[in-house]
Every structure is written in structure tokens, then in C-alpha cells.
GROMACS .gro file of C-alpha atoms in nm:
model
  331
    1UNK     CA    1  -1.119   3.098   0.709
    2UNK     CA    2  -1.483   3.204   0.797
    3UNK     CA    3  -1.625   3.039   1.099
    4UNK     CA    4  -1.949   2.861   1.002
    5UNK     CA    5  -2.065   2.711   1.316
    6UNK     CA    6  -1.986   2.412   1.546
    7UNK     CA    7  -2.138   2.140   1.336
    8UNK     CA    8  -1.946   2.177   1.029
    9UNK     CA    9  -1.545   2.301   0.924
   10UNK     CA   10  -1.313   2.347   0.665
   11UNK     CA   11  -0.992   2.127   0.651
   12UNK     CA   12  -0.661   2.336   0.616
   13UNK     CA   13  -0.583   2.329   0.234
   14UNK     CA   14  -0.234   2.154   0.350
   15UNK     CA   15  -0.174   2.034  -0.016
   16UNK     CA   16  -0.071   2.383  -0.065
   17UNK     CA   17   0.240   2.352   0.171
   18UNK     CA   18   0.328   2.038   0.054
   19UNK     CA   19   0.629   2.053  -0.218
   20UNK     CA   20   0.662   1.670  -0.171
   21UNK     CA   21   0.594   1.447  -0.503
   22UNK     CA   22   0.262   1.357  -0.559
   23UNK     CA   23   0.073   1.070  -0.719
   24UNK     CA   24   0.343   0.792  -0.661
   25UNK     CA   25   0.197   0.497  -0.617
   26UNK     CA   26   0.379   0.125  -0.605
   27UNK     CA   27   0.378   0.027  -0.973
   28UNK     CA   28   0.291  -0.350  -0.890
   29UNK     CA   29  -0.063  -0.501  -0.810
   30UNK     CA   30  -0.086  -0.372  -0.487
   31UNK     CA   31  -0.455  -0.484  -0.449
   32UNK     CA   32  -0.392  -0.840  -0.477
   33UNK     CA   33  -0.096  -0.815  -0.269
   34UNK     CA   34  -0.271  -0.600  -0.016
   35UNK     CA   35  -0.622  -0.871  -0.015
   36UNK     CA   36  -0.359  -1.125   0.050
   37UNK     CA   37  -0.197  -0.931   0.339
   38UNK     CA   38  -0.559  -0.885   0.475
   39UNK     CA   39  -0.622  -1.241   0.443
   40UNK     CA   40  -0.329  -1.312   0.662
   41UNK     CA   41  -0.449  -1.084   0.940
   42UNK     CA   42  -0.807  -1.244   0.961
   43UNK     CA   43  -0.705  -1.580   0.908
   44UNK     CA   44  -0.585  -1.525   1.287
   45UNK     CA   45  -0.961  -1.460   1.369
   46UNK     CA   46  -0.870  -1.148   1.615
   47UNK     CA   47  -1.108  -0.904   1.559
   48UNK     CA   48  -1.425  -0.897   1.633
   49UNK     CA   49  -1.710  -0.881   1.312
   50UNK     CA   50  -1.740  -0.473   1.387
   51UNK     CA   51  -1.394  -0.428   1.414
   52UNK     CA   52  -1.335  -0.679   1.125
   53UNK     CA   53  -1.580  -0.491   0.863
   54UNK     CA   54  -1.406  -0.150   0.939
   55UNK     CA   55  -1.086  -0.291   0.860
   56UNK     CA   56  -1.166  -0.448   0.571
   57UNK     CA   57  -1.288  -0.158   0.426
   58UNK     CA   58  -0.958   0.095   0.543
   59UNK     CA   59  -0.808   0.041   0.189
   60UNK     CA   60  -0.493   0.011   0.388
   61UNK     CA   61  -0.312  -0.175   0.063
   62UNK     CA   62  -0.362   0.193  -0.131
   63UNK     CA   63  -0.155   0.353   0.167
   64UNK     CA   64   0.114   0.097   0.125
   65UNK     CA   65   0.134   0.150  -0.219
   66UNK     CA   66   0.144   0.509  -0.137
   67UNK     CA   67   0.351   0.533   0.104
   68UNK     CA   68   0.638   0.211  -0.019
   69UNK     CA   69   0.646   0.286  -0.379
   70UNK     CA   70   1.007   0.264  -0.406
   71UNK     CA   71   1.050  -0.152  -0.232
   72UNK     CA   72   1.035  -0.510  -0.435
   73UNK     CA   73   0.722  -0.666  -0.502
   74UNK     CA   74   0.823  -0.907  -0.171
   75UNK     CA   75   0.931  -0.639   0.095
   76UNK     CA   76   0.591  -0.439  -0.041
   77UNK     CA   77   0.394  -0.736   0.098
   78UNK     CA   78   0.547  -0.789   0.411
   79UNK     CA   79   0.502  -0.361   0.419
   80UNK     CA   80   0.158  -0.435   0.400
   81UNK     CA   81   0.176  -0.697   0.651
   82UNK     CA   82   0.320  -0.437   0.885
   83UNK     CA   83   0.093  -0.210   0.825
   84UNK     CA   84  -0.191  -0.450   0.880
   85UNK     CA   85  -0.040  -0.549   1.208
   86UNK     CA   86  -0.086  -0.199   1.313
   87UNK     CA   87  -0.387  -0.121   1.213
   88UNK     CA   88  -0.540  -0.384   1.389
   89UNK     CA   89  -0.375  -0.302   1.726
   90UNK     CA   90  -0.508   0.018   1.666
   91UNK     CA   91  -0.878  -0.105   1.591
   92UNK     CA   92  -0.896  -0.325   1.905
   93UNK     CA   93  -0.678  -0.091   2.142
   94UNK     CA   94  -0.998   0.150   2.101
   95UNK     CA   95  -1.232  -0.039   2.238
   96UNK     CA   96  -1.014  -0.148   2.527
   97UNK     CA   97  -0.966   0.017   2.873
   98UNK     CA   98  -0.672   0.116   3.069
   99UNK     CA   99  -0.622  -0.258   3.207
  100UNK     CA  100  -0.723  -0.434   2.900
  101UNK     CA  101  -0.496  -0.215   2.663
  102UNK     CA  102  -0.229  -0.323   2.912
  103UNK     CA  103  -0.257  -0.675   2.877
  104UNK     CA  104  -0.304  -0.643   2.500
  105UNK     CA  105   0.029  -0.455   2.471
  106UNK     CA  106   0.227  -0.695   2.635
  107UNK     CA  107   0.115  -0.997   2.491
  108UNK     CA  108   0.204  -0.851   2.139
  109UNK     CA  109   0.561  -0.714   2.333
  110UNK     CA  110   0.616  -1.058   2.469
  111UNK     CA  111   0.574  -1.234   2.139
  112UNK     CA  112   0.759  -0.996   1.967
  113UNK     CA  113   1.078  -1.044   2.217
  114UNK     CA  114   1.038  -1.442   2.233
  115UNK     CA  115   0.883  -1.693   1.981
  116UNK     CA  116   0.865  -1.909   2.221
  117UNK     CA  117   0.624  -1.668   2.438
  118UNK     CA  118   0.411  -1.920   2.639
  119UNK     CA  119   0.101  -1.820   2.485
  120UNK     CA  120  -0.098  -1.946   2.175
  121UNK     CA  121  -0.389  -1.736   2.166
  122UNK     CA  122  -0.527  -1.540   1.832
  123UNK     CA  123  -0.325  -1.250   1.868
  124UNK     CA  124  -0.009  -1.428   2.037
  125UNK     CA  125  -0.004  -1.661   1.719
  126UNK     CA  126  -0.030  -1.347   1.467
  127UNK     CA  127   0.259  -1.134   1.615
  128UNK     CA  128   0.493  -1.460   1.672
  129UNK     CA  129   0.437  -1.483   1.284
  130UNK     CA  130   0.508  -1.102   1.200
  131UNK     CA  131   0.826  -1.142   1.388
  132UNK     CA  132   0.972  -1.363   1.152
  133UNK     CA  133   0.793  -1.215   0.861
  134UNK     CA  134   0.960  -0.865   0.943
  135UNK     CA  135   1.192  -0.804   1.260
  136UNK     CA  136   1.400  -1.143   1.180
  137UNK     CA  137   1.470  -0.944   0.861
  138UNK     CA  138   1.586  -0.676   0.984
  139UNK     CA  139   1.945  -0.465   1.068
  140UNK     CA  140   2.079  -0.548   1.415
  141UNK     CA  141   2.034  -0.152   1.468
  142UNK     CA  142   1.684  -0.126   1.296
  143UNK     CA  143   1.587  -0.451   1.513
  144UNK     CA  144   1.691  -0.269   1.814
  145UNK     CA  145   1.507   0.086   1.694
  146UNK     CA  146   1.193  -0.106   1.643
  147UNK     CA  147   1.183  -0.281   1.921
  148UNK     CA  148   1.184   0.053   2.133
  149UNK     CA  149   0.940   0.172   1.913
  150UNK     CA  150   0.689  -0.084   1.946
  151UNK     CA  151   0.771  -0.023   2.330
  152UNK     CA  152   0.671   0.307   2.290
  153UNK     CA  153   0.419   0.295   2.086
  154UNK     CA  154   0.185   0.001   2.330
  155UNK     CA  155   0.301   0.268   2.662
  156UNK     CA  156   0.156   0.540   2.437
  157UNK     CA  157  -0.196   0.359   2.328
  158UNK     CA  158  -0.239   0.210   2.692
  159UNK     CA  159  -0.203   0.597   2.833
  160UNK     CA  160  -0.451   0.686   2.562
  161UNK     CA  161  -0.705   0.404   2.710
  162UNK     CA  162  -0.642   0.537   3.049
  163UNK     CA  163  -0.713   0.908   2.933
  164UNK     CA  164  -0.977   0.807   2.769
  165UNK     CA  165  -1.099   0.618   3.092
  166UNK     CA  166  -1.117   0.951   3.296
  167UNK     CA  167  -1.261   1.149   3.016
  168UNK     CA  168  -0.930   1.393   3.043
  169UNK     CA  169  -0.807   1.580   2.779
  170UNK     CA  170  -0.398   1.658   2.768
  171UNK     CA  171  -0.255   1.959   2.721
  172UNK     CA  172  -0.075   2.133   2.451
  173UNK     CA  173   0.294   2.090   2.611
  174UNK     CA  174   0.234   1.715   2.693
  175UNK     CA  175   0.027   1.598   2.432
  176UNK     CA  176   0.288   1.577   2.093
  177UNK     CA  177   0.504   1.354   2.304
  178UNK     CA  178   0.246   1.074   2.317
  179UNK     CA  179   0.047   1.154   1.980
  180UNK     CA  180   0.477   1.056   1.843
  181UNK     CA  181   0.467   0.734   1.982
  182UNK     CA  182   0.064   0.649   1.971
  183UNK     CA  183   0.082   0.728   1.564
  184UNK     CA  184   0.277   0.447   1.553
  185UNK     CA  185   0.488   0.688   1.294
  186UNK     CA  186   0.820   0.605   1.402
  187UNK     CA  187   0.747   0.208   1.370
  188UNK     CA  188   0.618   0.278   1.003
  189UNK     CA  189   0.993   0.464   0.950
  190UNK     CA  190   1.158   0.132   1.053
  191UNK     CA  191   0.960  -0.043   0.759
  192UNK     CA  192   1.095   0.231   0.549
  193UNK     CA  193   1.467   0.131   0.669
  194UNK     CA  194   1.333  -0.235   0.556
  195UNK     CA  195   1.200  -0.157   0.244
  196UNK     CA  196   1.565   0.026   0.196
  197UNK     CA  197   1.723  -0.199   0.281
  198UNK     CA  198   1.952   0.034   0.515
  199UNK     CA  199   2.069  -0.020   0.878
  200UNK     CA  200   2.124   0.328   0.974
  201UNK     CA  201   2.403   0.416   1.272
  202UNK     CA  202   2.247   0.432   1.558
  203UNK     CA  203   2.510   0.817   1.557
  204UNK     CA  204   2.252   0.953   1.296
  205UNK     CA  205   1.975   0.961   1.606
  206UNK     CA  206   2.183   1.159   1.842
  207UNK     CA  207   2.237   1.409   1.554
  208UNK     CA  208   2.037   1.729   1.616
  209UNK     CA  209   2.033   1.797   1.245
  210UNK     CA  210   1.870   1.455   1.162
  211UNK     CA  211   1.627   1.449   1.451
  212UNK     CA  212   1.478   1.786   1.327
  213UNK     CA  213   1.436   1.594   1.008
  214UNK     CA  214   1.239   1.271   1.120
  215UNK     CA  215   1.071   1.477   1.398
  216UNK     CA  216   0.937   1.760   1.135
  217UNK     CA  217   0.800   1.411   0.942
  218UNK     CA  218   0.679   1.263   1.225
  219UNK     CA  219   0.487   1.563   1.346
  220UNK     CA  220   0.341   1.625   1.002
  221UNK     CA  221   0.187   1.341   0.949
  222UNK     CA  222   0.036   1.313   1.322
  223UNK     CA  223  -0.077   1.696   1.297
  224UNK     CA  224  -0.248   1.654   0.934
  225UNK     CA  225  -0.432   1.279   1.049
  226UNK     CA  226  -0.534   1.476   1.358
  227UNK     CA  227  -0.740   1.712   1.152
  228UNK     CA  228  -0.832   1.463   0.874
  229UNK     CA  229  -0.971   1.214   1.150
  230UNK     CA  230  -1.129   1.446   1.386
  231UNK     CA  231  -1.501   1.356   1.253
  232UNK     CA  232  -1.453   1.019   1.263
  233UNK     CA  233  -1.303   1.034   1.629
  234UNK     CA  234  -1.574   1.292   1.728
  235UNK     CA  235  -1.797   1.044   1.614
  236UNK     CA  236  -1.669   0.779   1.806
  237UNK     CA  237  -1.658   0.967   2.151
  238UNK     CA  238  -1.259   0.939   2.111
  239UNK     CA  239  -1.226   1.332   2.034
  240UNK     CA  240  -1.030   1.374   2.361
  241UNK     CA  241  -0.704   1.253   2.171
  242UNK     CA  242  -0.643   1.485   1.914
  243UNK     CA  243  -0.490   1.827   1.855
  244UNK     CA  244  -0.838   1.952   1.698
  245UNK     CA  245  -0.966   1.906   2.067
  246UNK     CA  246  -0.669   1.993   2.234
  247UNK     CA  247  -0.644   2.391   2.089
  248UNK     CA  248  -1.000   2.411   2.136
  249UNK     CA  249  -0.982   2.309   2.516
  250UNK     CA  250  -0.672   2.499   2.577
  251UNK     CA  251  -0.651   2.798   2.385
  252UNK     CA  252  -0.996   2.866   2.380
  253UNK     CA  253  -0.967   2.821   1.977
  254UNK     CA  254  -1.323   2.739   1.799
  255UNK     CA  255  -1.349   2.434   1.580
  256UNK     CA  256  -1.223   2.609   1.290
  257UNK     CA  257  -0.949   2.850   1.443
  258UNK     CA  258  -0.863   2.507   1.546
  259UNK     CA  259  -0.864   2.359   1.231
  260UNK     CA  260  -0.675   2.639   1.066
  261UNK     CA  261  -0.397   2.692   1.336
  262UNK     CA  262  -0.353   2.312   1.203
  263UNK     CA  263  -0.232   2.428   0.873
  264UNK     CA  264   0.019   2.716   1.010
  265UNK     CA  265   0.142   2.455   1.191
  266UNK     CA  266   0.227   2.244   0.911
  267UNK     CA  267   0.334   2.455   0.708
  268UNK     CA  268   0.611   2.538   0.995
  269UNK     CA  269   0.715   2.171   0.991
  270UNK     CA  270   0.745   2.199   0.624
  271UNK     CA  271   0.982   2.413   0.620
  272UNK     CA  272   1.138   2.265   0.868
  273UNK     CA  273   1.183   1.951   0.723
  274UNK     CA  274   1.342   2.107   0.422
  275UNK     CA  275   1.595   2.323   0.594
  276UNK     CA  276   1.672   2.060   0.806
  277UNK     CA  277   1.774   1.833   0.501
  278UNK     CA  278   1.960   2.149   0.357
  279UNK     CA  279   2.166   2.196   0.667
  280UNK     CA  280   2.211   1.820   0.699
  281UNK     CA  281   2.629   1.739   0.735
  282UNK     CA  282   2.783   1.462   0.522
  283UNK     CA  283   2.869   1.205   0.660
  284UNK     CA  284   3.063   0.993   0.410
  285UNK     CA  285   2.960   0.951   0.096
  286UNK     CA  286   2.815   0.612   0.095
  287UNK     CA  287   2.596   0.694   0.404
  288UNK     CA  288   2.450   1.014   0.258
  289UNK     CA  289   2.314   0.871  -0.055
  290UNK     CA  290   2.158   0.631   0.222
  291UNK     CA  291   2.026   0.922   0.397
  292UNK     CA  292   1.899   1.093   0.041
  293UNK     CA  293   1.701   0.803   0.030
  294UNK     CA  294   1.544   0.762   0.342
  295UNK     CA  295   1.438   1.119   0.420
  296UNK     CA  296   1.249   1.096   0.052
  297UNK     CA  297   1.069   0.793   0.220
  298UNK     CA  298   0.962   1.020   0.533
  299UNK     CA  299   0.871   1.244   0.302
  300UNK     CA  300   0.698   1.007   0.118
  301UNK     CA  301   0.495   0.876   0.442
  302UNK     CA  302   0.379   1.240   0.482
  303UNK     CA  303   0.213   1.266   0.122
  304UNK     CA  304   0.077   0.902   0.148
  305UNK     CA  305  -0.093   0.999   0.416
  306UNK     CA  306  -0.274   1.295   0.296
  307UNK     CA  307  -0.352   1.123  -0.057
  308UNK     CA  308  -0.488   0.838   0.101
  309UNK     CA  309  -0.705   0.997   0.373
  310UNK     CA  310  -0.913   1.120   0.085
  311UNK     CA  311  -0.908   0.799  -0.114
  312UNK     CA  312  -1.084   0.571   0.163
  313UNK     CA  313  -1.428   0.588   0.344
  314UNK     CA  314  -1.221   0.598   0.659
  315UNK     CA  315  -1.255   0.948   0.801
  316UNK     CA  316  -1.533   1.084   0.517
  317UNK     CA  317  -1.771   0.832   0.534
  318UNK     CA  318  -1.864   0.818   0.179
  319UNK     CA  319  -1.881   1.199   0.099
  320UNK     CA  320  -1.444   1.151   0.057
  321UNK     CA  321  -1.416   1.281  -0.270
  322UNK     CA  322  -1.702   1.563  -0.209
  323UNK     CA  323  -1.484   1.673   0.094
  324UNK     CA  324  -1.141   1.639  -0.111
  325UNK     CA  325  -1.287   1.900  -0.337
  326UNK     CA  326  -1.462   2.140  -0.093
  327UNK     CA  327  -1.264   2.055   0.241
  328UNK     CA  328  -1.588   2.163   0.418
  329UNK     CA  329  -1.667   1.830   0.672
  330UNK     CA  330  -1.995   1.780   0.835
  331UNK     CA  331  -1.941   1.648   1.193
   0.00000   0.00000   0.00000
């Protein structure tokens, strides 16, 4: 791709490495269900009116529906309570220091771990709530999966804070590590467990085979919401944490060598993914039509997210469908 100059790029075309289904969308009324999810999360009165106006306009319903089409009408509304949940520890963790992203990420820990967590603020009320609305329900191994997750993902965001705190930028070797856990990408493949209604053998994630599998998803959908978001985080003074940044810093890459080394990249993981699920052992009949169905819901996550990322105001601003069409973005 031509280099323009620093103000302005063109997004990888990734759409044309993706093989994965597109269009599917939950066939319910996912907007109702999705206002009534968002309900839920402000009744709790948590964020503040900034943070509450971006949120309410993250169409974060259409990625449910996008990236759950296959779940009941009921698990797709406590998907899109999940999902909520998230995005609003994401909203307020970026406006929080080292310290105060900390003490944020505990709370919600603590209150996932005990109900009886001696603590009855806003947030402490909201997650006790979400614990019976979602990790009650779940497999004694998914339980246990999520719960490391969620572990993860609060060291990951408070690291972020405290990066973010020194103005340093991570390098290339260290950096996918933490963008795993911070993408919160591995929680959102616990819903998809959920929304299977599968408990998967905790066996399957010492497998080398399978890891390649929900890594290659993992990574695509981190790598593709880097690019996608980079405006918006540019804009935001958060630029530091992302890959954009990152290649540009490191490898001496301009904006859009950056921005094009993106798509190689994905297109690797791709393929990846694929051979991984070709090379995939059985492992008993019953268990691989299991597994059939819950690498077509990572792959699932990894179209949902590109879809929706031009379907919301979220990273475009209002120009979305103007960029879908000409993948040229105006920092």
C-alpha cells in the first residue's frame, strides 16, 4: 500500500483473508434484549456521565448478536450481560492509574470469588449480581477457566494503567502476552463454552494442537481491533498499547507499513487457525462434535469482531461506513 503521510492510513483489507461465515447475526430481537442488558449495567450507577454516553452508544448488543448467534434467547441475554460487564471495566479501567486500576480489579475479583465480599458499593453490587447471572451457571471446569481468566485479564489492564503511567511503550516480544489477557478474549471464549453449553476437559488446554487453535483466534481478533481502534486510541493519548504503535516504535515501520504488516500477520493466523483444526486429533466422538462446535464459535468471535467494528461509531466516529468502503482513516 502507498504511504500517504502520517495523518491519514489505509486499514489492511483483512476481509480478504477471512474464509469465516459472514453476516450471521442472532435471529432474535437482540436490540431489546441488548437495551435491557444495558439497563442492567446503569441501573448500578457506575460510570460516570462521559463514560456512560460512550457506552451507550458502543452498540455492544449488535456484537453479541454477532458474535452468539448460535445460543437461546436466555443465555443470549446473559451473553450480553457479560459482555456489558466487560465493557464497562474496560471504559473505567482507562481513566484509572496504576493504583486505582488495582483497587478496581480486586474489588470486581473479590466479588466474583465471594458473594458475601464485605463491600456494597456500585460496582461491588453489579459483579456480586453477574456472578450468579453467569459463573453460578457454569461447568465446574469452565468456572475454574474463567476465574483465571478474569485473574488475568484485571493483572493485564492494571499493567496497562501502569504503562500508561510512565508513558512506556512494550516491545514486540513482550507485548502479545498482555494484549491476550487485556482483550479480555479468552473470558469472551468462556461465554462461548456457556452459550454451548459444553464443559470442556481441562486435557484439551494442555494439547498443543488445540492451543494453536484458540491462540490463532485469540491473536486475530486482538491484532485486527489493534488496527481498527488505533484512531480512536491515538485520539485518546492511549496509543502506547497497541501493535500499530508498537511496529512503529520498534521496527522503525511508518504508520502504514505498520498498518499493512497487520494484515500479513493475520493472514498467518488464518491459516493457522485452519490447519490447526485440520490437524486436530479425535478425541472420542462425542467430544469432537463438542470441539466442531466451539472452534466455529472462536471463529465466529473473530468475524463479529470485524463486522461490528464497522457497524458502530466506536472507532470511526461517524465516517464508519465511509471508512468500511474506502479503509482510508483520518487520524
Amino acid at each position: 500500500m502507498q504511504v500517504i503521510d502520517s495523518s491519514q492510513f489505509y486499514l489492511p483489507n483483512l476481509f480478504a483473508s477471512c474464509p469465516l461465515r459472514k453476516g450471521v447475526i442472532f435471529p432474535g430481537n437482540y436490540v431489546a434484549i441488548g437495551a435491557a442488558s444495558k439497563a442492567w449495567i446503569n441501573a448500578y450507577d457506575v460510570f460516570t456521565e462521559r463514560q456512560r454516553n460512550i457506552f451507550d452508544k458502543t452498540n455492544s448488543e449488535l456484537l453479541s448478536a454477532r458474535a452468539f448467534p448460535y445460543v437461546s434467547t436466555d443465555k443470549f441475554r446473559t451473553c450480553c450481560d457479560c459482555l456489558n460487564l466487560l465493557w464497562m471495566i474496560d471504559e473505567i479501567s482507562d481513566d484509572l492509574n496504576g493504583p486505582g486500576a488495582r483497587k478496581t480489579g480486586d474489588l470486581f475479583l473479590n466479588c466474583l470469588r465471594d458473594p458475601n465480599f464485605p463491600d456494597s458499593s456500585p460496582l461491588a453490587n453489579l459483579t456480586k449480581d453477574f456472578r450468579i447471572r453467569f459463573v453460578e451457571q457454569l461447568g465446574p471446569r469452565s468456572a475454574k477457566r474463567f476465574m483465571t481468566h478474569a485473574q488475568d485479564y484485571i493483572d493485564a489492564f492494571v499493567i496497562e494503567a501502569e504503562l500508561r503511567d510512565k508513558g512506556k511503550i512494550l516491545d514486540l516480544a513482550s507485548y502479545p502476552t498482555l494484549r491476550r489477557n487485556n482483550s479480555a478474549n479468552h473470558i469472551s471464549f468462556d461465554f462461548a463454552e456457556f452459550g454451548l453449553e459444553i464443559d470442556l476437559p481441562d486435557e484439551l488446554f494442555q494439547d498443543t494442537t488445540f492451543m494453536q487453535i484458540y491462540y490463532a483466534a485469540s491473536d486475530m481478533i486482538w491484532w485486527s481491533n489493534d488496527v481498527y481502534s488505533f484512531k480512536m486510541e491515538y485520539g485518546k493519548g492511549h496509543g502506547g498499547s497497541n501493535i500499530v504503535t508498537i511496529l512503529m516504535h520498534e521496527c522503525g515501520m511508518d504508520l502504514q507499513a505498520a498498518s499493512d504488516y497487520v494484515g500479513v500477520e493475520f493472514k498467518k493466523l488464518m491459516e493457522r487457525f485452519f490447519e490447526g483444526r485440520k490437524n486436530m486429533r479425535s478425541w472420542g466422538a462425542a467430544l469432537d462434535a463438542d470441539l466442531e462446535r466451539y472452534f466455529d464459535a472462536l471463529g465466529q468471535w473473530v468475524i463479529a469482531n470485524m463486522e461490528w467494528s464497522f457497524e458502530t461509531q466506536r472507532y470511526f466516529g461517524p465516517a464508519f461506513e465511509e471508512v468500511k468502503k474506502t479503509r482510508l482513516v483520518k487520524l
